[in-house]
PDB file of C-alpha atoms in Angstrom:
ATOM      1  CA  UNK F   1      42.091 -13.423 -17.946  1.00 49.00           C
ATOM      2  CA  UNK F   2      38.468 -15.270 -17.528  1.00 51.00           C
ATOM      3  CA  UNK F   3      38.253 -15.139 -13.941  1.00 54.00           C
ATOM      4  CA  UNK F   4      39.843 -11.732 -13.663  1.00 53.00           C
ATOM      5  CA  UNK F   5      36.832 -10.607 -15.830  1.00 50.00           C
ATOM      6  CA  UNK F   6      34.423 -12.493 -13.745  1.00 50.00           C
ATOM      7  CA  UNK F   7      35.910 -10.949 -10.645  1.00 55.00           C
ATOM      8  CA  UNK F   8      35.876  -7.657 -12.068  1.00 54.00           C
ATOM      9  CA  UNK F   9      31.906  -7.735 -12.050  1.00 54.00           C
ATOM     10  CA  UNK F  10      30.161  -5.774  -9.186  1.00 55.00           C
ATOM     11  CA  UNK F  11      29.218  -8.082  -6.030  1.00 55.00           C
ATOM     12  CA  UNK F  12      25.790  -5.995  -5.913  1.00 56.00           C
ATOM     13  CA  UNK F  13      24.866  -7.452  -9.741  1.00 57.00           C
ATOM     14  CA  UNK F  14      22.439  -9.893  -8.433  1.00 57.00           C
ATOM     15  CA  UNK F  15      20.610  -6.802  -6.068  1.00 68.00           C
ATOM     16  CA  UNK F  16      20.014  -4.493  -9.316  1.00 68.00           C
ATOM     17  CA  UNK F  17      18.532  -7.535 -11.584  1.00 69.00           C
ATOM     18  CA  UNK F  18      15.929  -7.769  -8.465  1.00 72.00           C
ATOM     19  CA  UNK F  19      15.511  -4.260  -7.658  1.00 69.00           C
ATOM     20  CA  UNK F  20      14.293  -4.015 -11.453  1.00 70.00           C
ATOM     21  CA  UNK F  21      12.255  -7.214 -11.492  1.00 72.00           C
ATOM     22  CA  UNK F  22      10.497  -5.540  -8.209  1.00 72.00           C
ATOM     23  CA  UNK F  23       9.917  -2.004 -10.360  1.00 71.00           C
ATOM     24  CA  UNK F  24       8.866  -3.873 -13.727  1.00 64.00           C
ATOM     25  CA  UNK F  25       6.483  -5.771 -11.324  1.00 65.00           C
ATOM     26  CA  UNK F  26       5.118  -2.490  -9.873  1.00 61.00           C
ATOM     27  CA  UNK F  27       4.766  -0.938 -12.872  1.00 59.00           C
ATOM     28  CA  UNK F  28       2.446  -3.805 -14.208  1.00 55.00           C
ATOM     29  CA  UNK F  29       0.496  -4.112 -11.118  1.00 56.00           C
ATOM     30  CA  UNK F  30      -0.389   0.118 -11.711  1.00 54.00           C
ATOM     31  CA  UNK F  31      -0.932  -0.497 -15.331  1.00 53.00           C
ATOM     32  CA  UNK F  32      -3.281  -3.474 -14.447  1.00 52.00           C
ATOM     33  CA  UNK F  33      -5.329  -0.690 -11.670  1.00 54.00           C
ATOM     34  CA  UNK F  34      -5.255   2.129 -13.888  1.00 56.00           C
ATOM     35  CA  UNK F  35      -7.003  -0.350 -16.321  1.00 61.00           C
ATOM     36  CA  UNK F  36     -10.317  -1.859 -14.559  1.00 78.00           C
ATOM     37  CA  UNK F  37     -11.975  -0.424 -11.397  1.00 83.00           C
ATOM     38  CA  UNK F  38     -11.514  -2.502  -8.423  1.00 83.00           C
ATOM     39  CA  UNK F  39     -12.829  -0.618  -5.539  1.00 83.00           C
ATOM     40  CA  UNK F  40     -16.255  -2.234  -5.924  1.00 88.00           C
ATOM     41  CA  UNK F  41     -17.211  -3.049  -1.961  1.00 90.00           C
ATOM     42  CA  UNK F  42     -17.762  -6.282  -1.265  1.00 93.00           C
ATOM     43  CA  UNK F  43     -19.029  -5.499   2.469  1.00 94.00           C
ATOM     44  CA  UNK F  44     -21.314  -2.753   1.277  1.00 95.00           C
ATOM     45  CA  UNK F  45     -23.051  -5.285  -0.829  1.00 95.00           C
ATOM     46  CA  UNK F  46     -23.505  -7.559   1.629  1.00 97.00           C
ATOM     47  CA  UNK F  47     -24.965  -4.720   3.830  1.00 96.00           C
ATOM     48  CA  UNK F  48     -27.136  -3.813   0.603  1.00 97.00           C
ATOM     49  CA  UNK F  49     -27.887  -7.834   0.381  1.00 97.00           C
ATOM     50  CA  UNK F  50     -29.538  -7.733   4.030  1.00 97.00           C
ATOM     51  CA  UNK F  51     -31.576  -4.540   3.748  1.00 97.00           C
ATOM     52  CA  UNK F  52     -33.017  -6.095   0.164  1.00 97.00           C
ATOM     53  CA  UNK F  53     -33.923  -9.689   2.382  1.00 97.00           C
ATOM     54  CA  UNK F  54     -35.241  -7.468   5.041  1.00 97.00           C
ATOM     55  CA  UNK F  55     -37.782  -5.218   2.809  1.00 97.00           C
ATOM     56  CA  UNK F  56     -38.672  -8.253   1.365  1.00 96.00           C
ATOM     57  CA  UNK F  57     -39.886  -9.937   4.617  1.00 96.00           C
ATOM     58  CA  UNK F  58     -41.604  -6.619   5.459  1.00 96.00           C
ATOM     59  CA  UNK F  59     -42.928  -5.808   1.605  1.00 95.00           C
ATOM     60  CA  UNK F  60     -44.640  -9.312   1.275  1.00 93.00           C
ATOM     61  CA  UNK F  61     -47.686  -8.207   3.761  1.00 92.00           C
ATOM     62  CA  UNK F  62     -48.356  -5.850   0.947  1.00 91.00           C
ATOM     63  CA  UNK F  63     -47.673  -7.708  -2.500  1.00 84.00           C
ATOM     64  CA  UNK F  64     -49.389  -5.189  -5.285  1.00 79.00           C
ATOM     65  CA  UNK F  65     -50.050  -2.592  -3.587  1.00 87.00           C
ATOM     66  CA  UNK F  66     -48.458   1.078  -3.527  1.00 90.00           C
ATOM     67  CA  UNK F  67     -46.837   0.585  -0.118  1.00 94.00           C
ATOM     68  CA  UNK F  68     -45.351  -2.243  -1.713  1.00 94.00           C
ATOM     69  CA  UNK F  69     -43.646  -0.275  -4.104  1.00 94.00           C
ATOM     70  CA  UNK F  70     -42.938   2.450  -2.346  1.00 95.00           C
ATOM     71  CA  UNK F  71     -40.741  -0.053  -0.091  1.00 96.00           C
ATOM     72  CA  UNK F  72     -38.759  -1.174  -2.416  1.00 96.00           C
ATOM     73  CA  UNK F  73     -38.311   2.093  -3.542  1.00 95.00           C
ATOM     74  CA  UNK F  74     -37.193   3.509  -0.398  1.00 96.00           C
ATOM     75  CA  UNK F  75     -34.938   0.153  -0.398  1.00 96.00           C
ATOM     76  CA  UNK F  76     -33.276   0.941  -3.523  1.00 95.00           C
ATOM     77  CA  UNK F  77     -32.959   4.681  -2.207  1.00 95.00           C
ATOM     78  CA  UNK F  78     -30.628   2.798   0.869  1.00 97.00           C
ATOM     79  CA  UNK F  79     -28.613   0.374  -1.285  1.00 95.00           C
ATOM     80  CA  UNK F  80     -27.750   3.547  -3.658  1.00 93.00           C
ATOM     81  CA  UNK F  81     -26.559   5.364  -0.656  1.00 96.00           C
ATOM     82  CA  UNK F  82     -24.364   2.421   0.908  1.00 96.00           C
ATOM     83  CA  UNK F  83     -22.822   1.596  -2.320  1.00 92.00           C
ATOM     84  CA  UNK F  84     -22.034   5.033  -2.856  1.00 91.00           C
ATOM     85  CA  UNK F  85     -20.421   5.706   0.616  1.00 94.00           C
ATOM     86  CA  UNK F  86     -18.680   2.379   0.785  1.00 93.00           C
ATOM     87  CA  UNK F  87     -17.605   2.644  -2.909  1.00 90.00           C
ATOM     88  CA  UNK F  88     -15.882   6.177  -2.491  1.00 90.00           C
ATOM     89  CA  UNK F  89     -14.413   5.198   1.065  1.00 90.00           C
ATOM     90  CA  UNK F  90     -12.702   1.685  -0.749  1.00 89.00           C
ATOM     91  CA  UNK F  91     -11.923   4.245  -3.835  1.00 87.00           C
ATOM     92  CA  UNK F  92     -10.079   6.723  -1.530  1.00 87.00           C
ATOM     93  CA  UNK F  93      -7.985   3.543   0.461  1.00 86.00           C
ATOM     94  CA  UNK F  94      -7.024   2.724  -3.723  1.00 80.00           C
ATOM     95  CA  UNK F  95      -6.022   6.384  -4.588  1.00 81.00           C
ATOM     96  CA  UNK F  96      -8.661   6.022  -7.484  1.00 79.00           C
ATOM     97  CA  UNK F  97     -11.475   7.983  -8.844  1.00 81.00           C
ATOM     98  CA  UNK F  98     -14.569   6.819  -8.807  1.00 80.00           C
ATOM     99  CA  UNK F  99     -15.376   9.577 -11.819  1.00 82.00           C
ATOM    100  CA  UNK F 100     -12.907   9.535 -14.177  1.00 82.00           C
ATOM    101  CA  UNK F 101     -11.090   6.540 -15.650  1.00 84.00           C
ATOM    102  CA  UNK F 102     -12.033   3.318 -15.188  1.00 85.00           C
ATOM    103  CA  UNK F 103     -14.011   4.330 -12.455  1.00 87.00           C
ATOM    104  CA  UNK F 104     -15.722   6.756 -14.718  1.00 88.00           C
ATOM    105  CA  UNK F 105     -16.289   4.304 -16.982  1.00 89.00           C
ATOM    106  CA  UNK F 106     -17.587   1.518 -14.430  1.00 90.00           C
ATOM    107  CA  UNK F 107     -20.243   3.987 -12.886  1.00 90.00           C
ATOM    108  CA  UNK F 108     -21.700   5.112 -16.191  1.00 91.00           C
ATOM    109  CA  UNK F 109     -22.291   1.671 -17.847  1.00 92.00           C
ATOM    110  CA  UNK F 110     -23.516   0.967 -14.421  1.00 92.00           C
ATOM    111  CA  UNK F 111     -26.122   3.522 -13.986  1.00 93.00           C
ATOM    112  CA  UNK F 112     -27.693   4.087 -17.426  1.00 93.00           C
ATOM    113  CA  UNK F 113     -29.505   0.938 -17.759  1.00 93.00           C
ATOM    114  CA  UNK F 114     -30.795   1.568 -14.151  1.00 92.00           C
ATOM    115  CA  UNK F 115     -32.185   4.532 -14.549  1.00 94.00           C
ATOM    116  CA  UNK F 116     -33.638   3.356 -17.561  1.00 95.00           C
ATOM    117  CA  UNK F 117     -35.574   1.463 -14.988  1.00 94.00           C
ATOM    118  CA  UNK F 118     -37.139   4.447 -13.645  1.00 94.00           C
ATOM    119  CA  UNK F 119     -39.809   5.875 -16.570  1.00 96.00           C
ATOM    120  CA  UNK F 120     -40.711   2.046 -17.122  1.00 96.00           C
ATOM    121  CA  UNK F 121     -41.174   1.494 -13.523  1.00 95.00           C
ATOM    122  CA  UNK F 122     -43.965   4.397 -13.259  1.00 94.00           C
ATOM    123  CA  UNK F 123     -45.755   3.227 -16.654  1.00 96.00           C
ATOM    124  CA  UNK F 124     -45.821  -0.595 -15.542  1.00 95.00           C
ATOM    125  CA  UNK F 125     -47.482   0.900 -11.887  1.00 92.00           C
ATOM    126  CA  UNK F 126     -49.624   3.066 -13.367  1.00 92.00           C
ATOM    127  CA  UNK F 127     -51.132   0.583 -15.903  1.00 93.00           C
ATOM    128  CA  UNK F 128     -51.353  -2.118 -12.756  1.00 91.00           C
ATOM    129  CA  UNK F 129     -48.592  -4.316 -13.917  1.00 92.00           C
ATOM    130  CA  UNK F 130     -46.604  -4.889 -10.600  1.00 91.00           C
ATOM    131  CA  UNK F 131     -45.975  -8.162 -10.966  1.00 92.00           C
ATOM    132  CA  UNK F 132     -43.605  -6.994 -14.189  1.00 95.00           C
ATOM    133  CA  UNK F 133     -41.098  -4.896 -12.115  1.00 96.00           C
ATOM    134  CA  UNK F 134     -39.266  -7.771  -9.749  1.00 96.00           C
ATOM    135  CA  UNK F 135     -38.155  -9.297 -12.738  1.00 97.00           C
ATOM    136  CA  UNK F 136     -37.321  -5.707 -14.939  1.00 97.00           C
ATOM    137  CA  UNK F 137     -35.490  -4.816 -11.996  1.00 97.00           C
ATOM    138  CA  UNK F 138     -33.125  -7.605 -11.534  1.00 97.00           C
ATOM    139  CA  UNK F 139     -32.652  -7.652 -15.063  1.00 97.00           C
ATOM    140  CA  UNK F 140     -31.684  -4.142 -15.683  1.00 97.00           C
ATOM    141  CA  UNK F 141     -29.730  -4.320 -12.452  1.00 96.00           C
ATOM    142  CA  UNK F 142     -28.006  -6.798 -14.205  1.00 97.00           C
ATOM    143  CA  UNK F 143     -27.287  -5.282 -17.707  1.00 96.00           C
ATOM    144  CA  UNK F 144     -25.860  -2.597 -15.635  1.00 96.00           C
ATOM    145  CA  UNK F 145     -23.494  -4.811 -14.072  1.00 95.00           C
ATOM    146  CA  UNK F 146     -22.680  -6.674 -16.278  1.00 96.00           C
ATOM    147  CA  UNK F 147     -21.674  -3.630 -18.895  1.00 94.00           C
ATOM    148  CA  UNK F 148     -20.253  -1.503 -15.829  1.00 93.00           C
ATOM    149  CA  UNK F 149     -18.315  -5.014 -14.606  1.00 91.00           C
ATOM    150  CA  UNK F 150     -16.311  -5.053 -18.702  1.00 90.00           C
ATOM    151  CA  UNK F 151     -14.167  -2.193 -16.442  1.00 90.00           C
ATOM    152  CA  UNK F 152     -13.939  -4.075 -12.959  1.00 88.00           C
ATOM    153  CA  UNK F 153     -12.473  -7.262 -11.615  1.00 87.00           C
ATOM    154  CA  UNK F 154     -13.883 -10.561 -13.783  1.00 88.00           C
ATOM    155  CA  UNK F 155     -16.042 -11.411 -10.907  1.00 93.00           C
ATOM    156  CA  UNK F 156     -18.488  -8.526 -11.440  1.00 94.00           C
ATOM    157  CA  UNK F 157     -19.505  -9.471 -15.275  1.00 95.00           C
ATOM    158  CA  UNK F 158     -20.377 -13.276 -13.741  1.00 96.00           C
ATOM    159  CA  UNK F 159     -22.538 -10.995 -10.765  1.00 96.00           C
ATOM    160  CA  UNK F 160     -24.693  -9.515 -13.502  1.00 96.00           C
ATOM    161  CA  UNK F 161     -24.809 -12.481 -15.787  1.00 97.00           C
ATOM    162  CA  UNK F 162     -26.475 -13.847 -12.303  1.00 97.00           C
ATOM    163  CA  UNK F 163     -28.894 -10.678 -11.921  1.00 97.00           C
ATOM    164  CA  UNK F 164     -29.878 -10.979 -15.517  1.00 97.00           C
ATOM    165  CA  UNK F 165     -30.677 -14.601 -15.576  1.00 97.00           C
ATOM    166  CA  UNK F 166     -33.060 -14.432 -12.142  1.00 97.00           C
ATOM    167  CA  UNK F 167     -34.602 -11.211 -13.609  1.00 97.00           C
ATOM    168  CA  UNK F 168     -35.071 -12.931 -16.913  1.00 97.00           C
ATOM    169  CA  UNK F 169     -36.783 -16.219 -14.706  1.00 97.00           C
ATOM    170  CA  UNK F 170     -38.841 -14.102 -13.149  1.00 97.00           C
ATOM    171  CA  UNK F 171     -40.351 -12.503 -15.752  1.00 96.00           C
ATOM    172  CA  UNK F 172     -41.747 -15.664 -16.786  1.00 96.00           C
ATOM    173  CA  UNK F 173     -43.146 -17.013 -12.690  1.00 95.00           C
ATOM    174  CA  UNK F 174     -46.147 -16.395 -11.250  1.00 94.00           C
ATOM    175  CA  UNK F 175     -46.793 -13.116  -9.422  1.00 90.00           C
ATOM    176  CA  UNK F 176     -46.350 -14.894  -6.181  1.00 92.00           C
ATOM    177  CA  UNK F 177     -42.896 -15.654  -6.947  1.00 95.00           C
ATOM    178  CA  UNK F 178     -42.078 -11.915  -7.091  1.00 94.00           C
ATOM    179  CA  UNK F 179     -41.135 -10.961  -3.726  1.00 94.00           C
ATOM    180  CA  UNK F 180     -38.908 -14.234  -3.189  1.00 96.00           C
ATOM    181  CA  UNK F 181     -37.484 -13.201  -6.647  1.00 97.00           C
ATOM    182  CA  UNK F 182     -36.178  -9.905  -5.075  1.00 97.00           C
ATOM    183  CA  UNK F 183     -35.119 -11.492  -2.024  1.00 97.00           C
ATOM    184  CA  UNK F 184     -32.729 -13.979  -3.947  1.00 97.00           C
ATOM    185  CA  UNK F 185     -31.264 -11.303  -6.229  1.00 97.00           C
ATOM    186  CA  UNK F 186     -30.745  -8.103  -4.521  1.00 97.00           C
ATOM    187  CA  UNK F 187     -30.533  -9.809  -1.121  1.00 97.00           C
ATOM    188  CA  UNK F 188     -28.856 -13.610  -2.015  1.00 97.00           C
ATOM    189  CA  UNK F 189     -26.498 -12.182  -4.738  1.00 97.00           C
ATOM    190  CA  UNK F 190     -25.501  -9.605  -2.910  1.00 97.00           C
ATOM    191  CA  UNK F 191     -24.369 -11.212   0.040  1.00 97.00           C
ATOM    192  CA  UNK F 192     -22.441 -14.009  -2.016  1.00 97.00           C
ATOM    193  CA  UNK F 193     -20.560 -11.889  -4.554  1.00 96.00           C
ATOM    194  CA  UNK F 194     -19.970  -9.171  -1.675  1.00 95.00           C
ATOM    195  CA  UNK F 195     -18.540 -12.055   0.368  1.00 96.00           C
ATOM    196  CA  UNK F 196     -16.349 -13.117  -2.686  1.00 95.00           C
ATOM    197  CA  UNK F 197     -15.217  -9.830  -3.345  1.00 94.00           C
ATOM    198  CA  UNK F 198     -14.567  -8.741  -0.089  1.00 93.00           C
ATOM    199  CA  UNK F 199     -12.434 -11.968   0.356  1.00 92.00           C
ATOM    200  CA  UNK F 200     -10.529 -12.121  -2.839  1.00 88.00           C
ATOM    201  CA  UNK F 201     -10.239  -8.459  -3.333  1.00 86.00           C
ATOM    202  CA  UNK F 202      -9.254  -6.434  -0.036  1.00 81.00           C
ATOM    203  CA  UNK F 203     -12.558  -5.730   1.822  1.00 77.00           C
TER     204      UNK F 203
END
């Protein structure tokens, strides 16, 4: 009577239990996307990271000065433009949104302490303390990734932990240090967590 039962079973048994091991896996695997953003671009920061060493080469023949600044400003304009393009290009290849969801959520806690950056950045130039910003920037830079990162891979959070810490350092070096300072953040940083990323997590 046992073995007729056992016979009785369909041959295909084994096929369904992995068919529904494969959807379960799916399913978690879209729950896990839907939950943190993970179309951050790991080769459009390391494009960012060699503009950033590049204006600094350039920017140090004019350390304190308003073509200094205006250099790094046009620098930041750049890296704002890469990440953006490269960012919605790895977003489309994802089927994600770089607005809404955790996307949404990435860009915002990424961008507000930034452009917090922006009224303090004019008062500090105007009062003639340049030798303030290389260090405000990589720290706010930081705080941004590091907040916008809490919806991203884990990687990101440890990349602005990074920017905070050198922006923090630099606060407290000598002006002289400044330029170097910018070089190793936006342009060192860059390239090593953009390599990471683009390694670990599809380009």
């Amino acid at each position: 009577m046992q073995n007729r039962i056992f016979q009785d079973q369909p041959k295909d048994a084994p096929a369904l239990h992995v068919h529904a091991m494969n959807d379960l896996r799916f399913i978690r695997q879209v729950m896990e996307r839907s939950a943190s953003f993970t179309a951050v671009p790991g080769w459009g920061m390391i494009l960012m990271g060699g503009t950033a060493i590049m204006t600094a080469v350039i920017s140090s023949r004019f350390a304190g000065t308003g073509n200094w600044l205006y250099l790094w400003l046009g620098d930041s304009i750049l890296a704002i433009l890469i990440g953006i393009v490269s960012m919605g290009y790895k977003a489309r290849l994802a089927n994600s949104s770089l607005f809404s969801g955790a996307g949404g959520k990435f860009m915002l806690n990424l961008i507000a302490p930034i452009l917090a950056g922006v009224p303090l950045t004019a008062v500090l130039f105007r009062q003639g303390m340049t030798d303030a910003l290389p260090g405000l920037w990589l720290l706010l830079y930081g705080v941004g990734v590091i907040t916008g990162g809490a919806f991203s891979v884990r990687v990101i959070p440890l990349m602005g932990a990074c920017f905070a810490a050198v922006g923090a350092v630099t606060l407290f070096l000598p002006t002289a240090w400044g330029n170097f300072m910018l070089a190793l953040g936006f342009g060192g940083l860059h390239i090593l967590f953009g390599a990471i990323i683009a390694w670990r997590h599809g380009g």
